[in-house]
Coordinates of C-alpha atoms in Angstrom, one line a residue:
M134 CA 0.0 0.0 0.0
S135 CA 1.4 3.4 -1.0
E136 CA 1.6 6.4 1.2
Q137 CA -1.0 8.2 -1.0
T138 CA -3.6 5.3 -0.8
A139 CA -3.1 4.5 2.9
G140 CA -5.6 6.0 5.5
P141 CA -4.5 9.0 7.6
E142 CA -4.0 6.8 10.7
R143 CA -1.5 4.7 8.8
R144 CA 0.2 7.7 7.2
Y145 CA 0.5 9.4 10.7
R146 CA 1.9 6.3 12.3
L147 CA 4.4 5.8 9.5
L148 CA 5.7 9.4 10.0
R149 CA 6.0 8.8 13.8
V150 CA 7.8 5.5 13.4
S151 CA 10.1 6.8 10.7
L152 CA 11.1 9.7 13.0
D153 CA 11.4 7.7 16.2
R154 CA 13.2 4.6 14.8
F155 CA 15.2 5.9 11.9
G156 CA 15.4 9.7 12.5
C157 CA 14.0 10.6 9.2
E158 CA 10.7 11.1 7.3
P159 CA 9.2 8.1 5.4
R160 CA 10.4 9.4 1.9
A161 CA 14.0 9.0 3.1
L162 CA 13.6 5.3 4.2
D163 CA 15.3 2.6 2.1
D164 CA 13.4 -0.4 1.0
K165 CA 14.5 -2.5 4.1
Q166 CA 13.6 0.3 6.5
Q167 CA 10.3 0.9 4.7
K168 CA 9.2 -2.7 5.2
Q169 CA 10.3 -2.8 8.8
A170 CA 8.3 0.6 9.5
E171 CA 5.3 -0.8 7.8
R172 CA 5.3 -4.0 9.9
I173 CA 5.6 -1.9 13.1
V174 CA 2.8 0.5 12.0
A175 CA 0.5 -2.5 11.2
R176 CA 1.1 -4.0 14.7
Q177 CA 0.5 -0.5 16.3
L178 CA -2.8 -0.1 14.5
E179 CA -3.9 -3.6 15.4
I180 CA -3.3 -2.9 19.1
E181 CA -4.7 0.5 18.9
E182 CA -8.0 -0.7 17.4
A183 CA -8.3 -3.5 19.9
V184 CA -7.6 -1.1 22.8
L185 CA -10.2 1.6 21.7
R186 CA -12.9 -1.1 21.3
S187 CA -12.3 -2.5 24.8
P188 CA -14.6 -1.8 27.7
E189 CA -11.7 -0.3 29.5
A190 CA -11.7 2.6 27.1
I191 CA -15.1 3.8 27.9
G192 CA -15.1 7.0 29.8
V193 CA -11.4 7.9 29.0
V194 CA -11.1 11.5 27.9
I195 CA -8.0 13.3 26.9
P196 CA -7.7 16.9 27.9
E197 CA -7.0 19.5 25.1
S198 CA -3.9 20.7 27.1
Q199 CA -2.4 17.1 26.7
V200 CA -2.9 17.1 23.1
R201 CA -1.2 20.6 22.8
H202 CA 1.8 19.2 24.7
A203 CA 2.0 16.3 22.4
W204 CA 2.0 18.7 19.5
K205 CA 4.8 20.7 20.9
S206 CA 7.0 17.7 21.3
I207 CA 6.4 16.9 17.6
G208 CA 7.1 20.4 16.5
E209 CA 10.5 20.4 18.3
R210 CA 11.7 18.0 15.8
Y211 CA 11.5 20.5 13.1
E212 CA 13.3 23.8 12.4
D213 CA 10.1 25.9 12.2
E214 CA 6.2 25.7 11.7
A215 CA 6.7 25.8 7.9
A216 CA 9.1 22.8 8.0
L217 CA 6.5 20.9 10.0
S218 CA 3.6 21.9 7.7
M219 CA 5.6 20.8 4.8
A220 CA 6.3 17.3 6.4
L221 CA 2.6 16.9 7.1
E222 CA 1.6 18.0 3.8
H223 CA 3.9 15.5 2.2
Q224 CA 2.1 12.7 4.2
G225 CA -1.3 14.1 3.2
L226 CA -2.0 15.2 6.7
D227 CA -3.2 18.5 8.2
V228 CA -3.2 20.1 11.7
E229 CA -6.7 19.2 12.6
G230 CA -6.3 15.6 11.5
V231 CA -3.2 15.0 13.4
S232 CA -4.6 16.6 16.4
N233 CA -7.5 14.0 16.4
L234 CA -4.9 11.2 15.8
L235 CA -2.8 12.5 18.7
A236 CA -5.9 12.5 21.0
R237 CA -6.6 8.9 19.8
E238 CA -2.9 7.9 20.5
L239 CA -3.0 9.5 23.9
K240 CA -6.2 7.7 24.7
V241 CA -4.7 4.3 24.0
E242 CA -1.8 5.2 26.4
A243 CA -4.3 6.3 29.1
V244 CA -6.1 3.1 28.8
L245 CA -2.9 1.1 29.2
E246 CA -2.0 3.3 32.2
R247 CA -5.5 2.4 33.7
I248 CA -4.8 -1.3 33.2
S249 CA -1.4 -1.1 34.9
T250 CA -2.6 0.7 38.0
G251 CA -3.9 -2.7 39.2
A252 CA -0.5 -4.1 39.4
P253 CA 0.6 -5.0 43.0
E254 CA 3.0 -2.7 44.8
I255 CA 6.6 -4.0 45.0
S256 CA 7.7 -4.6 48.6
D257 CA 11.0 -4.2 50.2
T258 CA 11.0 -8.0 50.4
D259 CA 10.5 -8.3 46.6
V260 CA 13.4 -6.0 46.1
S261 CA 15.7 -7.9 48.4
L262 CA 14.8 -11.1 46.8
Y263 CA 15.7 -9.8 43.4
Y264 CA 18.8 -8.3 44.7
F265 CA 20.2 -11.4 46.3
S266 CA 19.0 -13.6 43.4
H267 CA 20.9 -11.4 40.9
I268 CA 23.8 -10.2 43.0
E269 CA 26.3 -10.2 40.1
Q270 CA 24.3 -7.3 38.5
F271 CA 25.3 -5.0 41.3
D272 CA 29.0 -5.4 41.0
R273 CA 30.4 -1.9 40.2
P274 CA 33.7 -1.7 38.2
E275 CA 36.5 0.8 39.1
T276 CA 35.9 4.2 37.7
R277 CA 38.0 7.4 37.3
R278 CA 36.6 10.9 37.2
A279 CA 38.6 12.5 34.5
R280 CA 39.3 15.6 32.5
H281 CA 41.4 15.9 29.4
I282 CA 42.9 18.6 27.1
L283 CA 43.2 17.6 23.4
L284 CA 45.3 19.2 20.7
T285 CA 44.6 17.5 17.3
I286 CA 47.0 16.8 14.6
N287 CA 46.3 18.3 11.1
P288 CA 49.0 19.1 8.7
E289 CA 46.7 21.4 6.7
F290 CA 46.9 24.0 9.6
P291 CA 50.4 25.4 10.6
E292 CA 49.4 25.4 14.3
N293 CA 48.3 21.8 14.2
T294 CA 51.2 20.1 12.5
R295 CA 52.5 17.2 14.5
E296 CA 55.5 19.2 15.9
A297 CA 53.4 22.4 16.5
S298 CA 50.7 20.5 18.4
R299 CA 53.3 18.7 20.5
T300 CA 55.1 22.0 21.4
R301 CA 51.8 23.6 22.3
I302 CA 50.6 20.9 24.6
Q303 CA 54.0 20.8 26.3
A304 CA 53.7 24.4 27.0
I305 CA 50.2 23.8 28.5
A306 CA 51.7 21.0 30.6
H307 CA 54.4 23.4 31.8
R308 CA 51.9 26.0 32.8
L309 CA 50.0 23.4 34.7
G310 CA 52.8 22.0 36.5
N311 CA 51.4 20.3 39.6
K312 CA 48.3 22.6 39.7
P313 CA 45.2 20.5 39.0
E314 CA 43.0 23.4 40.0
R315 CA 44.0 25.1 36.8
F316 CA 43.2 22.2 34.5
A317 CA 39.6 23.2 33.7
E318 CA 40.6 26.7 32.9
Q319 CA 43.3 25.6 30.4
A320 CA 41.0 23.1 28.9
M321 CA 38.4 25.8 28.2
K322 CA 41.1 28.0 26.7
H323 CA 43.0 25.5 24.6
S324 CA 41.4 22.1 24.2
E325 CA 40.1 21.2 20.7
C326 CA 37.5 18.7 22.0
P327 CA 33.9 19.6 22.5
T328 CA 34.4 18.8 26.2
S329 CA 36.3 22.1 26.5
L330 CA 33.0 23.8 27.0
Q331 CA 32.8 21.8 30.4
G332 CA 36.4 22.3 31.2
G333 CA 37.4 19.1 29.5
T334 CA 35.3 16.8 31.7
L335 CA 35.0 13.2 30.8
G336 CA 32.8 12.3 33.7
D337 CA 33.3 8.9 35.5
V338 CA 35.2 6.6 33.1
K339 CA 35.3 3.0 33.4
R340 CA 37.7 0.7 31.4
G341 CA 36.8 -0.1 27.9
T342 CA 35.4 3.4 27.0
L343 CA 38.6 5.3 25.9
Y344 CA 41.3 4.7 23.4
P345 CA 43.8 2.1 25.0
Q346 CA 46.5 4.8 25.2
L347 CA 44.3 7.1 27.2
E348 CA 42.9 4.3 29.3
D349 CA 46.4 3.0 30.3
C350 CA 47.4 6.5 31.1
L351 CA 44.4 7.4 33.2
F352 CA 44.2 4.2 35.2
G353 CA 47.9 4.6 36.0
L354 CA 47.4 8.1 37.6
K355 CA 46.8 8.8 41.2
E356 CA 43.9 10.9 42.5
G357 CA 44.6 14.6 41.7
E358 CA 47.5 13.6 39.3
I359 CA 48.1 15.2 35.9
S360 CA 49.6 12.9 33.2
P361 CA 52.4 13.5 30.8
T362 CA 51.6 14.1 27.2
V363 CA 50.0 11.1 25.7
E364 CA 49.1 10.5 22.0
S365 CA 46.0 8.7 20.6
P366 CA 44.6 8.6 17.1
M367 CA 42.8 11.9 17.9
G368 CA 46.0 13.8 18.7
F369 CA 47.9 14.8 21.9
H370 CA 46.3 14.7 25.3
L371 CA 46.8 15.8 28.9
M372 CA 44.8 13.8 31.4
L373 CA 43.7 14.6 34.9
C374 CA 42.4 12.0 37.4
E375 CA 40.1 13.9 39.8
A376 CA 38.8 11.1 41.7
I377 CA 39.0 7.3 42.0
T378 CA 36.0 5.0 42.8
P379 CA 37.3 1.5 43.5
S380 CA 35.4 -1.5 42.2
G381 CA 32.9 -3.1 44.6
R382 CA 29.3 -4.3 45.1
M383 CA 26.6 -1.6 45.5
P384 CA 24.8 -2.2 48.8
L385 CA 21.1 -3.0 48.8
E386 CA 20.4 0.3 50.6
E387 CA 22.0 2.3 47.8
V388 CA 20.1 0.6 44.9
L389 CA 16.8 0.0 46.7
P390 CA 14.8 2.9 45.5
R391 CA 15.7 2.7 41.9
L392 CA 15.5 -1.0 41.9
R393 CA 12.0 -0.9 43.4
D394 CA 11.0 1.6 40.6
W395 CA 12.4 -0.6 37.9
L396 CA 10.6 -3.7 39.2
Q397 CA 7.4 -1.8 39.6
S398 CA 7.7 -0.6 36.0
R399 CA 8.5 -4.2 34.8
Q400 CA 5.4 -5.6 36.7
R401 CA 3.2 -2.8 35.2
Q402 CA 4.4 -3.6 31.7
A403 CA 3.9 -7.4 32.2
R404 CA 0.2 -6.6 33.2
Q405 CA -0.4 -4.5 30.2
R406 CA 1.2 -7.2 28.0
Q407 CA -0.9 -9.9 29.4
W408 CA -4.0 -7.8 29.1
L409 CA -3.2 -7.0 25.4
E410 CA -2.5 -10.5 24.5
T411 CA -6.0 -11.6 25.9
L412 CA -7.6 -8.6 24.2
L413 CA -6.0 -9.5 20.8
E414 CA -7.0 -13.2 21.1
K415 CA -10.6 -12.1 21.7
S416 CA -10.6 -9.7 18.7
A417 CA -9.0 -12.2 16.3
P418 CA -12.0 -14.6 16.0
L419 CA -14.4 -11.6 15.4
E420 CA -12.2 -10.2 12.6
E421 CA -12.0 -13.8 11.0
L422 CA -15.8 -13.9 11.2
A423 CA -16.2 -10.4 9.7
H424 CA -14.0 -11.3 6.8
G425 CA -15.2 -14.9 6.4

């Protein structure tokens, strides 16, 4: 089915799936992406129809303010209103039609939320049981809170030839000496990495996330120590180790609130999934009868 002959619900869904899954409009999808998007859309529409026909959907009303908020989130994907209007027009959609489809989509979400509210509350005992049954998940690797200064190598620019970059970073290292408190300032002034805007911060780094040269350097530093010049495929670096968090196991008290929220969310999703499966099983025979 082409975009032109598809109904507005399908065209709208295809636009949303294309943006959410592939980061582009439907016209930019290749054949493989198009087929994948259409399968997702078909399943979404099947679920949507079943949910809206269910007894649980009766009495669910979506406030206009909620639709406006959803509109805003869609508009933020485009440069301006003209670009949004052009995208809608290309899909054969208009503002009023999409507003109705958004309200429909939000109603489905509200019904599913209503279903999940009946899920039992997760107790501290449930959390503890999961924690001790999956204890290895709570092992924390050693991390280093780090900053760096980068000078790139690019022979096309006199100040970034190999020798020029090396000379410049050695001058920065000399200015820093043993003064880690000046590192962020020097990173903001001289680093050619986007992290310069945050004083060169790399955050809490674990092994396996940096170039091997940088990782070996960083994990060989003491807390508060600045590295000698180190070279990576990106160029020349200076590294600062601000803090060391040793490896260990996160205690139950530390993970309990987030773990409870995660388990509760998982239980709510399981309840929704079970309800949907039952709903779709009931609707399938009716559709077969209608098309028989």
